[in-house]
mmCIF file of C-alpha atoms in Angstrom:
data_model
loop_
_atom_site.group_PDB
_atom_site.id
_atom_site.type_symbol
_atom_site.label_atom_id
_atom_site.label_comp_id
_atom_site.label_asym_id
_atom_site.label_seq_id
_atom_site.Cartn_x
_atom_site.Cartn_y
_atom_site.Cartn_z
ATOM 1 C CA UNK Z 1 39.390 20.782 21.598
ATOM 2 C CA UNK Z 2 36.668 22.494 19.837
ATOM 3 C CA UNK Z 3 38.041 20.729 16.502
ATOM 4 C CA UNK Z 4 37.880 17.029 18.652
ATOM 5 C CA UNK Z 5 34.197 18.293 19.355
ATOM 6 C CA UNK Z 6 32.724 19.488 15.758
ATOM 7 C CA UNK Z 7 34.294 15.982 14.095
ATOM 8 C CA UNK Z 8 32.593 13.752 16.833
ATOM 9 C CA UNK Z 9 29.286 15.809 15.893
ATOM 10 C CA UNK Z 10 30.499 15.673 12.260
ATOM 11 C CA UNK Z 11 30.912 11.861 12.431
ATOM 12 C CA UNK Z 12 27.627 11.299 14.808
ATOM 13 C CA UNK Z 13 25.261 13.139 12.053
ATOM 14 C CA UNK Z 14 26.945 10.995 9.277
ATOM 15 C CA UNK Z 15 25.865 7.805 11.831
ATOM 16 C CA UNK Z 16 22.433 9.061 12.162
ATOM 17 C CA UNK Z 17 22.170 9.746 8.376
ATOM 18 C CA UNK Z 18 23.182 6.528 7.318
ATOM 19 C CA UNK Z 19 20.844 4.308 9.969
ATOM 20 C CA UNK Z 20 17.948 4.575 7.454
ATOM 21 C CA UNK Z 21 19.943 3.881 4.641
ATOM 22 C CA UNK Z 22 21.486 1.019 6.137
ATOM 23 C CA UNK Z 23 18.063 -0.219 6.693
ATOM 24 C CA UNK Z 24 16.893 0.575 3.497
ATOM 25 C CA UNK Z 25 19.294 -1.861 2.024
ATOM 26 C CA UNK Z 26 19.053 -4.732 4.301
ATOM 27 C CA UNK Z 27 15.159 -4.660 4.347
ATOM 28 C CA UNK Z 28 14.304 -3.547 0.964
ATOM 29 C CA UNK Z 29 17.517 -3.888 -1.466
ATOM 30 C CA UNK Z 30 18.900 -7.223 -0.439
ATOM 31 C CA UNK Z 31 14.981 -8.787 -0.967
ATOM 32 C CA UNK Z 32 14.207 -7.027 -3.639
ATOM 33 C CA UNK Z 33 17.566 -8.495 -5.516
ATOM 34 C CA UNK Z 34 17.011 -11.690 -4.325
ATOM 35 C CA UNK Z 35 13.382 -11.902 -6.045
ATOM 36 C CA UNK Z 36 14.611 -10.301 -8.927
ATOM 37 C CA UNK Z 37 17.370 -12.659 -9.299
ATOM 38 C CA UNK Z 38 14.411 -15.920 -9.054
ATOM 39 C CA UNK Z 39 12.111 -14.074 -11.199
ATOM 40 C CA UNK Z 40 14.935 -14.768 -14.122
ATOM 41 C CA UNK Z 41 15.782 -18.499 -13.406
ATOM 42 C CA UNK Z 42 13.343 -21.596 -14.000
ATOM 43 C CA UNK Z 43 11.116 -23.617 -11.423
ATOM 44 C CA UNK Z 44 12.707 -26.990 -10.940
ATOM 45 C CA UNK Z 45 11.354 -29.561 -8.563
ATOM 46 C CA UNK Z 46 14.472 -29.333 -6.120
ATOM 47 C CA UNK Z 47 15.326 -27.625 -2.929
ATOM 48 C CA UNK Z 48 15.278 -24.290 -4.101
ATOM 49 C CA UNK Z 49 12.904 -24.934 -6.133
ATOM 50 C CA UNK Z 50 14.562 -22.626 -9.228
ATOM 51 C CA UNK Z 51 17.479 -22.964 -11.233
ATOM 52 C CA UNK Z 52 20.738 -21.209 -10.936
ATOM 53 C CA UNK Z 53 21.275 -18.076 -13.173
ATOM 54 C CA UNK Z 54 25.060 -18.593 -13.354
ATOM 55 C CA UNK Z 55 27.029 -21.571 -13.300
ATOM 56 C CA UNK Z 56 30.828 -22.595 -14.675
ATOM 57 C CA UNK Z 57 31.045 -24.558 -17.892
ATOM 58 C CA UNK Z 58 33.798 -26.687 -18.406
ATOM 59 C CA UNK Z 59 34.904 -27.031 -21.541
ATOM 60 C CA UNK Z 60 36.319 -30.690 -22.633
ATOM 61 C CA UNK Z 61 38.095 -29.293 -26.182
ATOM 62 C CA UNK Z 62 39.915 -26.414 -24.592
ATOM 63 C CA UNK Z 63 40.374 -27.573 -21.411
ATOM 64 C CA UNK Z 64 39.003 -24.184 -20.238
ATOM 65 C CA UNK Z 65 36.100 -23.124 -17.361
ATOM 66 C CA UNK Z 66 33.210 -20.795 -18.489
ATOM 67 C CA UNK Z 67 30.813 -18.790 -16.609
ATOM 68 C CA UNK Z 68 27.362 -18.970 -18.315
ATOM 69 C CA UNK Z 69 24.302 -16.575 -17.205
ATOM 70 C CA UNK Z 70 20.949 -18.114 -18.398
ATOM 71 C CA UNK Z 71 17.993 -15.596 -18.015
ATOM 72 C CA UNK Z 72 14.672 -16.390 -18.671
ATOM 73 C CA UNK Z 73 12.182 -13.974 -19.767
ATOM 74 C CA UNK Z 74 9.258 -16.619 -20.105
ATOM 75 C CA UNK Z 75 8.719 -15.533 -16.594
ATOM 76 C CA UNK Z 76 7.573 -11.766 -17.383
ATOM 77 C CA UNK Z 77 6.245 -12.838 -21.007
ATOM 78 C CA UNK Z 78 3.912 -14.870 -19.403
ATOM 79 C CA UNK Z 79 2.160 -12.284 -17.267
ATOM 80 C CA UNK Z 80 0.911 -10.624 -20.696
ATOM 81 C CA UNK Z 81 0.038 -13.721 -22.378
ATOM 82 C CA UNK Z 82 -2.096 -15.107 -19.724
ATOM 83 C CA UNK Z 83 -5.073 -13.410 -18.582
ATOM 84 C CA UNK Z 84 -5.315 -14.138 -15.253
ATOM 85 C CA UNK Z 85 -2.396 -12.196 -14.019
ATOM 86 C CA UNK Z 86 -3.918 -9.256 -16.512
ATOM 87 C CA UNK Z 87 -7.489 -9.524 -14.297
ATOM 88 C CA UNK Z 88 -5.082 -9.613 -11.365
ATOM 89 C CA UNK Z 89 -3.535 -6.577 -11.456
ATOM 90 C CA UNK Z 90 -6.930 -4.507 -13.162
ATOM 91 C CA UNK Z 91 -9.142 -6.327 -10.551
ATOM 92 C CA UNK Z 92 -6.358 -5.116 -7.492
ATOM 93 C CA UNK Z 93 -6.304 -1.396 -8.966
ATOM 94 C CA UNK Z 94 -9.749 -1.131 -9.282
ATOM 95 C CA UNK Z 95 -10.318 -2.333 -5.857
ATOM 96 C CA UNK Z 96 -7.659 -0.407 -4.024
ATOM 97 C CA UNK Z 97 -9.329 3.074 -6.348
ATOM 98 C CA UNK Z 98 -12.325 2.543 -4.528
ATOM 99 C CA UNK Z 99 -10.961 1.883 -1.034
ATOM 100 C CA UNK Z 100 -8.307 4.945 -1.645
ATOM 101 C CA UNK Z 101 -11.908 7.431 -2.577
ATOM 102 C CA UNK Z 102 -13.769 5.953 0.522
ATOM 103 C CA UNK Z 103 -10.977 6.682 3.244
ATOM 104 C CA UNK Z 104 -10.373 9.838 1.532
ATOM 105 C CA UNK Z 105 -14.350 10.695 1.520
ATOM 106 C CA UNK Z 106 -15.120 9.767 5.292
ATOM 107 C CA UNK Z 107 -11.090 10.479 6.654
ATOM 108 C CA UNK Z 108 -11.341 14.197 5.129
ATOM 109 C CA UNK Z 109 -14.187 15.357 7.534
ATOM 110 C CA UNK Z 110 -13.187 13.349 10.506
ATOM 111 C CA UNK Z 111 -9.654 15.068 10.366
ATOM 112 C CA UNK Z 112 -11.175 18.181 9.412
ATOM 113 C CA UNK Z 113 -13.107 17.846 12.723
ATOM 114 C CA UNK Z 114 -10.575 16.883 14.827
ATOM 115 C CA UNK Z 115 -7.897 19.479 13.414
ATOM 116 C CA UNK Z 116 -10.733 22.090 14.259
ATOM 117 C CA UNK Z 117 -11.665 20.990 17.594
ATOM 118 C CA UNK Z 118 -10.404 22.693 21.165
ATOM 119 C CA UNK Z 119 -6.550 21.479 21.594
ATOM 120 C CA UNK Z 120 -7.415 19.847 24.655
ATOM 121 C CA UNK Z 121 -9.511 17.126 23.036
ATOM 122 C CA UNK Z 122 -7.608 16.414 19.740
ATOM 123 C CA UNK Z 123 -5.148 14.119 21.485
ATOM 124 C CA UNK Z 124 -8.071 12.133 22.485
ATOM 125 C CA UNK Z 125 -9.689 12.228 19.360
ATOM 126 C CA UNK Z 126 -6.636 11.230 17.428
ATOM 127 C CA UNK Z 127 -5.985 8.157 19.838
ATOM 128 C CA UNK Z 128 -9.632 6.828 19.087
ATOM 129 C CA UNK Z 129 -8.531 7.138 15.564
ATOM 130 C CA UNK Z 130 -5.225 5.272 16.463
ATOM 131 C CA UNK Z 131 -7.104 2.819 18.847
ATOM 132 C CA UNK Z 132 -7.784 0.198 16.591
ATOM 133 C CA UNK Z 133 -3.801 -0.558 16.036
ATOM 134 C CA UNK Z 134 -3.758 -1.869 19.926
ATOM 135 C CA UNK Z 135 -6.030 -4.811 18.603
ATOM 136 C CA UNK Z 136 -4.854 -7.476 16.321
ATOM 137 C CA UNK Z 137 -5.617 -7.022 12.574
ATOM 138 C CA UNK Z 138 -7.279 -10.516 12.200
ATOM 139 C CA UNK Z 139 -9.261 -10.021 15.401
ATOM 140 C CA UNK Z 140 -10.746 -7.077 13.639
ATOM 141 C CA UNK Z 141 -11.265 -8.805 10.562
ATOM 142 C CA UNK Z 142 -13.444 -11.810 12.196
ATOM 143 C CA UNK Z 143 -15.084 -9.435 13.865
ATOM 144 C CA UNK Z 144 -16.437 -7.705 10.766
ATOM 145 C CA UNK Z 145 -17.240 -11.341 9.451
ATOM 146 C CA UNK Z 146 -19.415 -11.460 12.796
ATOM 147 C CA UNK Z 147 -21.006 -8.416 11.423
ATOM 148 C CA UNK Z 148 -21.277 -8.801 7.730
ATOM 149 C CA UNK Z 149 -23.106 -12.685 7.943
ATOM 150 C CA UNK Z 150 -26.373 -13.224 7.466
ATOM 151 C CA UNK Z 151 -27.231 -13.740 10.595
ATOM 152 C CA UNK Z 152 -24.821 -10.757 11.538
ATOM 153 C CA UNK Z 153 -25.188 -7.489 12.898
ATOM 154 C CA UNK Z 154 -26.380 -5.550 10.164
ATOM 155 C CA UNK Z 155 -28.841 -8.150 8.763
ATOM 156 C CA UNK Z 156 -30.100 -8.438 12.137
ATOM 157 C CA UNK Z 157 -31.144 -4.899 12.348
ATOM 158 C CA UNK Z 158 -32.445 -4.508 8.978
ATOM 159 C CA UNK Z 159 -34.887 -7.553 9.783
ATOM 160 C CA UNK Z 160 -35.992 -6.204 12.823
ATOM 161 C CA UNK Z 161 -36.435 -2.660 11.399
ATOM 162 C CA UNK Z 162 -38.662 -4.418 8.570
ATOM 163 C CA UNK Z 163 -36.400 -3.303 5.729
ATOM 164 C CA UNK Z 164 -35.946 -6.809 4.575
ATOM 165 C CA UNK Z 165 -37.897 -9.848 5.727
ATOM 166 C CA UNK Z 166 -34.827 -12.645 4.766
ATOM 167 C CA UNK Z 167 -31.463 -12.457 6.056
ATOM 168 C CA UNK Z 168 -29.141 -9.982 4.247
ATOM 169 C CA UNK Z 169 -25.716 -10.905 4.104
ATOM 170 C CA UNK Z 170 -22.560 -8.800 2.657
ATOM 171 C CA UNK Z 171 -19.950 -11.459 3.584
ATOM 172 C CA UNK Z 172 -18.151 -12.588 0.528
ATOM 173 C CA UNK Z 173 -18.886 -10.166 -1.797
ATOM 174 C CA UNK Z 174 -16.630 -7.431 -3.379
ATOM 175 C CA UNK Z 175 -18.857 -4.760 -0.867
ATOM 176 C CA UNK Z 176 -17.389 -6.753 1.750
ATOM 177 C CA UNK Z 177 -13.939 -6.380 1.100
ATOM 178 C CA UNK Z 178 -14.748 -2.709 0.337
ATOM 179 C CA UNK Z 179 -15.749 -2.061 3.707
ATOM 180 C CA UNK Z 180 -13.168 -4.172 5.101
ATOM 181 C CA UNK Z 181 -10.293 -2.484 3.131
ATOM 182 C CA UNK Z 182 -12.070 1.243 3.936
ATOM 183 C CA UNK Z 183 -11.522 0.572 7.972
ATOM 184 C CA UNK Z 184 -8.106 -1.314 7.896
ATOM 185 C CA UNK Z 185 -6.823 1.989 6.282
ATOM 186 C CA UNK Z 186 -8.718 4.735 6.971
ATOM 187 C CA UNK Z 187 -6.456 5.601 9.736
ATOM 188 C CA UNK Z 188 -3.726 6.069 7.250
ATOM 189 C CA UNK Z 189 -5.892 8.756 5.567
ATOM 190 C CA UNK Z 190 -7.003 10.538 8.357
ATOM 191 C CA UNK Z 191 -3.229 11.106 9.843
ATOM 192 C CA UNK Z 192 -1.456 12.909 7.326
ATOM 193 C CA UNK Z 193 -4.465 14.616 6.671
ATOM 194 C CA UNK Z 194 -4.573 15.657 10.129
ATOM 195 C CA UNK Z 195 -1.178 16.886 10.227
ATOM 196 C CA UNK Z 196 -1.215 19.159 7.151
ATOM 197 C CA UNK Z 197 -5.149 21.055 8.088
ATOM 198 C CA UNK Z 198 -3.635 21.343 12.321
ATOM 199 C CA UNK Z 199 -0.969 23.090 10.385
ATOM 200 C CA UNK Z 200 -3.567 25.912 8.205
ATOM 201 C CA UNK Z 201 -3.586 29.589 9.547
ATOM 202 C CA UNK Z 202 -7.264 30.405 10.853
ATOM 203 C CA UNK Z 203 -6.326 33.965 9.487
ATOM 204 C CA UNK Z 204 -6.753 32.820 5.593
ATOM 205 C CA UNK Z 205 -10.088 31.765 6.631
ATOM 206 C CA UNK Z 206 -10.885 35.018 8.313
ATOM 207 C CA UNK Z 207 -9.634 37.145 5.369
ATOM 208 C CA UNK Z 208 -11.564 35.135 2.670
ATOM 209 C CA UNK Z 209 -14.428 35.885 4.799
ATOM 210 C CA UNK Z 210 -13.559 39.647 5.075
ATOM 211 C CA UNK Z 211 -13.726 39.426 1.867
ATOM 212 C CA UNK Z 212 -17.251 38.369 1.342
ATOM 213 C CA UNK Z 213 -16.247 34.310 0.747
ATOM 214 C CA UNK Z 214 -19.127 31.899 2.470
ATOM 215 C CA UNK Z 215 -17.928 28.979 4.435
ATOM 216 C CA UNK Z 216 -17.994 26.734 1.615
ATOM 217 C CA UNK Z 217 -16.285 28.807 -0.918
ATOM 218 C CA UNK Z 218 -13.430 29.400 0.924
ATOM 219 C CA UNK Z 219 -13.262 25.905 2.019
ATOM 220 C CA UNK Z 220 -13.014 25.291 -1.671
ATOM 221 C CA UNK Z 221 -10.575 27.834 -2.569
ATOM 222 C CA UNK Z 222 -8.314 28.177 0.587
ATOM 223 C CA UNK Z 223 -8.717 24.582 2.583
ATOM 224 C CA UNK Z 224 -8.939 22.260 0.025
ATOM 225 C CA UNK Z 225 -6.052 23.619 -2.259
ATOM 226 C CA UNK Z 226 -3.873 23.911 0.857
ATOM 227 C CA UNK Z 227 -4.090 20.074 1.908
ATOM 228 C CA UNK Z 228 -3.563 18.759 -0.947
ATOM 229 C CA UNK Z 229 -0.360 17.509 0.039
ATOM 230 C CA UNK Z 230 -2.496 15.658 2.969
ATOM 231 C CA UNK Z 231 -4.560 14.408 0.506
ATOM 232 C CA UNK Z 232 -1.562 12.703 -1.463
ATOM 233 C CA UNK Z 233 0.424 11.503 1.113
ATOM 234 C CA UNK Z 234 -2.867 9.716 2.577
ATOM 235 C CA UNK Z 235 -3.821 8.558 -1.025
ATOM 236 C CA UNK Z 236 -0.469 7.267 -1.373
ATOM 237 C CA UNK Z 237 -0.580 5.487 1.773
ATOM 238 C CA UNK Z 238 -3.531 3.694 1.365
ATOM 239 C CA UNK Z 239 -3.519 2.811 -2.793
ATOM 240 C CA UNK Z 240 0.179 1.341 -2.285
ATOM 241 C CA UNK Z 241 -0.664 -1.144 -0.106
ATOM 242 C CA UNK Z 242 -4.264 -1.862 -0.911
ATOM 243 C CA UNK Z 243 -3.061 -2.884 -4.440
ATOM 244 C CA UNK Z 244 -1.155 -5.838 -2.566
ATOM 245 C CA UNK Z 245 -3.295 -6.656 0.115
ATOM 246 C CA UNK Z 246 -4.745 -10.303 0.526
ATOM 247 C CA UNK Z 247 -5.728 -11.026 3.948
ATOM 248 C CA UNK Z 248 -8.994 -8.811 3.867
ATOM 249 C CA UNK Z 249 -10.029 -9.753 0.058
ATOM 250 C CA UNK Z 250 -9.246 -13.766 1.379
ATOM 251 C CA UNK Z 251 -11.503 -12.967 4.512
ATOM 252 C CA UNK Z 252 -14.152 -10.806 3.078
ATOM 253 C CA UNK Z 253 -14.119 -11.753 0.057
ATOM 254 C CA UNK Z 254 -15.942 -14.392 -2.864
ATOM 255 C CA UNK Z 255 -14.154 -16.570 -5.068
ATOM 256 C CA UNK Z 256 -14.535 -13.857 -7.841
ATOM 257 C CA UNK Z 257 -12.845 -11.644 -5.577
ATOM 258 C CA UNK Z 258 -9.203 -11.811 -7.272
ATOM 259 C CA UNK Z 259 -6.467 -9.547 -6.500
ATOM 260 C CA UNK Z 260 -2.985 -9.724 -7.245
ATOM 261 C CA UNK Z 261 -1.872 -10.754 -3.441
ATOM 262 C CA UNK Z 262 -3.639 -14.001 -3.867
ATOM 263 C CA UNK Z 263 -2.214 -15.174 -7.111
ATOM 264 C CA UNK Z 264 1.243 -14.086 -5.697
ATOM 265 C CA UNK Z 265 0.300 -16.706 -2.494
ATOM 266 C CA UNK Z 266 -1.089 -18.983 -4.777
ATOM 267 C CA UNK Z 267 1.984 -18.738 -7.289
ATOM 268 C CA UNK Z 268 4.561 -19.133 -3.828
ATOM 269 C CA UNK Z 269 2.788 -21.834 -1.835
ATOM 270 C CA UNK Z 270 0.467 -23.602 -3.471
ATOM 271 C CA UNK Z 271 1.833 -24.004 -7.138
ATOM 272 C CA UNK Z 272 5.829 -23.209 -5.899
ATOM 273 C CA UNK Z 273 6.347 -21.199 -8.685
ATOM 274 C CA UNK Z 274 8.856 -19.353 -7.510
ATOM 275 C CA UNK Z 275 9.825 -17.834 -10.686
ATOM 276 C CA UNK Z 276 6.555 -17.076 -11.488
ATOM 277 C CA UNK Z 277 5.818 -15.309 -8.163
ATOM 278 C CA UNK Z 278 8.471 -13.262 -8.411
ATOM 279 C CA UNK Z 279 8.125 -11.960 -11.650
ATOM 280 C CA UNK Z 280 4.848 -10.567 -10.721
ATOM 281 C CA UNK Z 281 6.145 -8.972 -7.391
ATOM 282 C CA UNK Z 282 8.666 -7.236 -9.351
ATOM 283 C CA UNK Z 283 5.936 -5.902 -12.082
ATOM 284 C CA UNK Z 284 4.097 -5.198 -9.351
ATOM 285 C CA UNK Z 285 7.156 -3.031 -7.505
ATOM 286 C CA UNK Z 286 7.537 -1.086 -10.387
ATOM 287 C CA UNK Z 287 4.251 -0.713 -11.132
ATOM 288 C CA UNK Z 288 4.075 1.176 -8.089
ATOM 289 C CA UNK Z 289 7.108 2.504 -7.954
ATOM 290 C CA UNK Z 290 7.708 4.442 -11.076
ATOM 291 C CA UNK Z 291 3.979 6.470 -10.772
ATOM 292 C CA UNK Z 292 5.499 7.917 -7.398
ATOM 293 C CA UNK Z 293 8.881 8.815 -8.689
ATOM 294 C CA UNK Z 294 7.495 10.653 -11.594
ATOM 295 C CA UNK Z 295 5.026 12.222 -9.263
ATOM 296 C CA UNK Z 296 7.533 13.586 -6.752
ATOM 297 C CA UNK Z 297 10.008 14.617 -9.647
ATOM 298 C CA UNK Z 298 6.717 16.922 -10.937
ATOM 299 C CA UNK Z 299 6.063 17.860 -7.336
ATOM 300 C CA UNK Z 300 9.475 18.858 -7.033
ATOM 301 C CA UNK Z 301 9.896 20.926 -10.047
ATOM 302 C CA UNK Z 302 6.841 22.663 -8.722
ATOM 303 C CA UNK Z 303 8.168 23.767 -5.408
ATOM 304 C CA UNK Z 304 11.312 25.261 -7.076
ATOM 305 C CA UNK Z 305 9.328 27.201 -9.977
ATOM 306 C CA UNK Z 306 7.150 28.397 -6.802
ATOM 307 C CA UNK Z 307 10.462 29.867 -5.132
#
């Protein structure tokens, strides 16, 4: 009996295990090979609109049936021959630095606050920082436009404070999506940044201050160094999907304003470039992809030399 028991817990663990990679390969795999496989073949005007990477040959001489794979590299050769996918991607890094630095520069206090306030309140401090979830991302977005306009919010008040005497307006400017991009994701900064300083003993604190540390020494030698896993995972979180974004930069933003999500829309809808489009979402993947392997390798090899 206790054998029947320790296979069904055997077997239930294996289940549970194999849920996220299960999902892993329907939702990420299978998509990612299927863009991969158009970012080889040609744009055709058909229904799909790309060309077949394998199809059978028949051979009239012989009499015999040949597979033939055609892949076509013009796709990815283009990206570094033309220069607007180049400003693309530089233009979408730059922009998702800055956002990355500004979550991290106003998230870090606010979840330093919060992860020092009573317990009682931090749950209700963390759902204000959660609150704006409940309300639909392009309902925020407007909003901002409401408030970024020349006849906005903000150039409202600077009017009637006498700080400028014509309308000042931020809409459609790079600024624009900066702020923009800074509160869709500063959330994602301030919660794993939460979680790791809730997690810091009080008592290093109180020993760096026996031993004669001010405040802001040891929040430089004990806090900061300690979170610094915080501070990745939050980095990561934001910079990964900043680099893609395109409904805030399309919102916010000015024509200038190019990142690499619009050309990708652009490439997909408007041009049905299939092949094209793909090619830079796959650059793009690994692009991202490879930085954050070869960082968690290095972290890795860290944590074992520390044991």
């Amino acid at each position: 009996m206790s054998g029947l028991i320790h296979r069904l817990m055997t077997r239930g663990r294996g289940l549970v295990v194999a849920v996220p990679y299960v999902w892993l390969l329907l939702f990420f795999l299978v998509p990612f090979l299927i863009i991969l496989y158009i970012s080889f073949s040609e744009a055709v005007i058909a229904q799909p609109p790309f060309t077949p990477l394998a199809e059978l040959v028949r051979d009239e001489d012989f009499g015999t049936t040949k597979l033939q794979i055609l892949l076509n590299l013009s796709n990815y050769q283009r990206m570094f021959e033309d220069d607007l996918y180049i400003l693309a991607y530089l233009n979408s890094v730059k922009i998702a630095l800055i956002t990355t630095l500004a979550c991290l520069l106003i998230g870090y206090p606010m979840a330093y606050a919060i992860a020092k306030a009573p317990p009682s309140r931090r749950g209700t401090l963390m759902m204000l920082v959660i609150l704006p979830f409940w309300t639909s991302f392009l309902i925020r977005i407007y909003a901002w436009i409401g408030i970024l306009k020349g006849n906005g919010l903000i150039s409202n008040f600077l009017q009637w404070a006498g700080i400028t005497a014509e309308p000042f307006e931020i809409l459609y400017s790079d600024w624009a999506v900066y702020i923009g991009m800074t509160y869709v994701y500063l959330p994602f900064m301030v919660l794993p940044l939460y979680a790791t300083l809730e997690k810091l003993d009080p008592a290093l604190l109180e020993a760096a201050a026996d031993l004669g540390s001010r405040p802001f020494r040891a929040f430089l030698q004990v806090t900061l160094p300690l979170s610094l896993p915080g501070i990745v995972a939050g980095s990561l979180l934001v910079f990964i999907p900043s680099v893609g974004e395109f409904v805030t930069p399309e919102l916010l933003g000015g024509p200038d304003t190019l990142m690499i999500g619009r050309v990708l829309w652009n490439e997909f809808f408007a041009n049905r470039d299939w092949p094209v489009a793909s090619a830079v979402a796959v650059a793009l993947l690994l692009f991202l992809v490879i930085p954050i392997m070869v960082f968690q390798h290095v972290q890795g090899r860290q944590m074992e030399e520390a044991r």
